[in-house]
XYZ file of C-alpha atoms in Angstrom:
119
model
C 103.808 71.496 111.480
C 106.199 74.072 110.044
C 105.770 77.824 110.086
C 107.569 80.397 107.993
C 107.470 83.982 109.191
C 108.733 86.812 107.007
C 109.749 90.289 108.029
C 111.407 93.319 106.511
C 109.048 94.494 103.809
C 107.981 98.090 103.433
C 107.963 101.187 101.281
C 111.183 102.417 99.724
C 112.144 104.836 96.990
C 113.603 103.636 93.735
C 117.305 102.985 94.138
C 116.911 102.093 97.778
C 117.478 98.863 99.650
C 115.520 96.464 101.815
C 116.362 93.248 103.581
C 113.809 90.480 103.944
C 114.139 87.789 106.574
C 112.323 84.504 106.979
C 112.429 82.233 110.001
C 111.338 78.613 109.827
C 110.133 76.895 112.980
C 108.318 73.753 114.012
C 108.921 70.138 113.111
C 111.902 70.604 110.840
C 114.052 67.675 109.879
C 116.005 68.872 106.887
C 115.458 71.992 104.821
C 116.812 71.423 101.351
C 115.794 74.515 99.440
C 114.825 77.943 100.729
C 113.790 80.769 98.521
C 111.758 83.851 97.800
C 108.889 84.184 95.369
C 106.948 87.307 94.506
C 103.493 88.063 93.232
C 102.694 91.390 91.640
C 99.212 92.535 90.592
C 98.319 91.192 87.190
C 101.385 88.989 87.008
C 102.168 85.369 87.690
C 104.073 84.319 90.759
C 107.765 84.105 90.001
C 110.766 82.655 91.745
C 113.041 85.525 92.691
C 115.902 83.597 94.258
C 116.626 80.252 95.847
C 119.450 78.726 97.825
C 120.324 75.122 98.547
C 121.551 73.899 101.897
C 125.078 73.775 100.491
C 124.913 77.409 99.434
C 124.268 77.199 95.702
C 122.061 80.054 94.568
C 119.751 80.809 91.689
C 118.238 84.151 90.651
C 115.684 85.340 88.175
C 117.461 87.351 85.482
C 115.779 90.622 86.418
C 117.353 90.735 89.898
C 120.823 89.447 89.176
C 123.438 91.823 90.475
C 120.898 93.636 92.657
C 119.581 90.987 95.052
C 121.505 88.558 97.230
C 120.020 85.519 98.932
C 121.669 83.921 101.931
C 120.728 81.468 104.638
C 121.720 80.464 108.136
C 121.239 76.715 108.354
C 121.788 76.633 112.108
C 118.955 79.118 112.657
C 116.723 77.880 109.806
C 116.619 81.358 108.352
C 116.832 82.790 104.863
C 117.466 86.380 103.863
C 117.020 88.450 100.744
C 119.100 91.589 100.489
C 117.540 93.791 97.830
C 119.406 96.732 96.373
C 118.946 99.211 93.532
C 115.235 98.617 93.862
C 112.971 99.473 90.964
C 109.223 100.144 90.867
C 108.810 96.865 88.993
C 110.090 95.047 92.088
C 106.878 96.023 93.849
C 105.111 92.829 94.910
C 104.199 90.607 97.811
C 107.249 88.510 98.598
C 106.769 84.991 99.932
C 109.288 82.824 101.686
C 109.397 79.188 100.613
C 111.022 76.128 102.118
C 111.259 72.580 100.847
C 111.623 70.192 103.746
C 112.466 66.509 103.593
C 111.304 64.126 106.287
C 112.177 60.529 105.629
C 111.167 59.803 102.062
C 108.610 62.589 101.843
C 109.083 66.181 100.730
C 106.801 69.025 101.707
C 106.642 72.645 100.642
C 105.856 75.456 103.031
C 105.084 79.137 102.483
C 105.128 82.227 104.578
C 102.243 84.655 104.788
C 103.922 87.193 102.524
C 105.393 90.619 103.052
C 104.633 93.656 100.913
C 107.465 95.458 99.165
C 106.539 98.731 97.510
C 109.054 100.733 95.496
C 108.051 104.276 94.617
C 109.416 106.091 91.598
């Protein structure tokens, strides 16, 4: 079994910064993709950013230039540095990991961490 535990959410004023962290533990063979999704009230879940094991990154257009995703493969951790935060960034942020074991691939999710940006 694999567990993902997020930390770092909170309340911040518009223009401020937050850093989210996610630690993966358990029966981990190979993590291919790690990323962050968010779910805001009344909206669909969206992929905020993802990063491959080799370091390639992908961002949703609305956060480009403001957010930076990074990962530490040795520690099985992924981070999301969020800057120039806007009220529309308010959401529950979920860590995601795609893990390969043999020929199978499984997806895991964290419990979510609330990010609230006040105007």
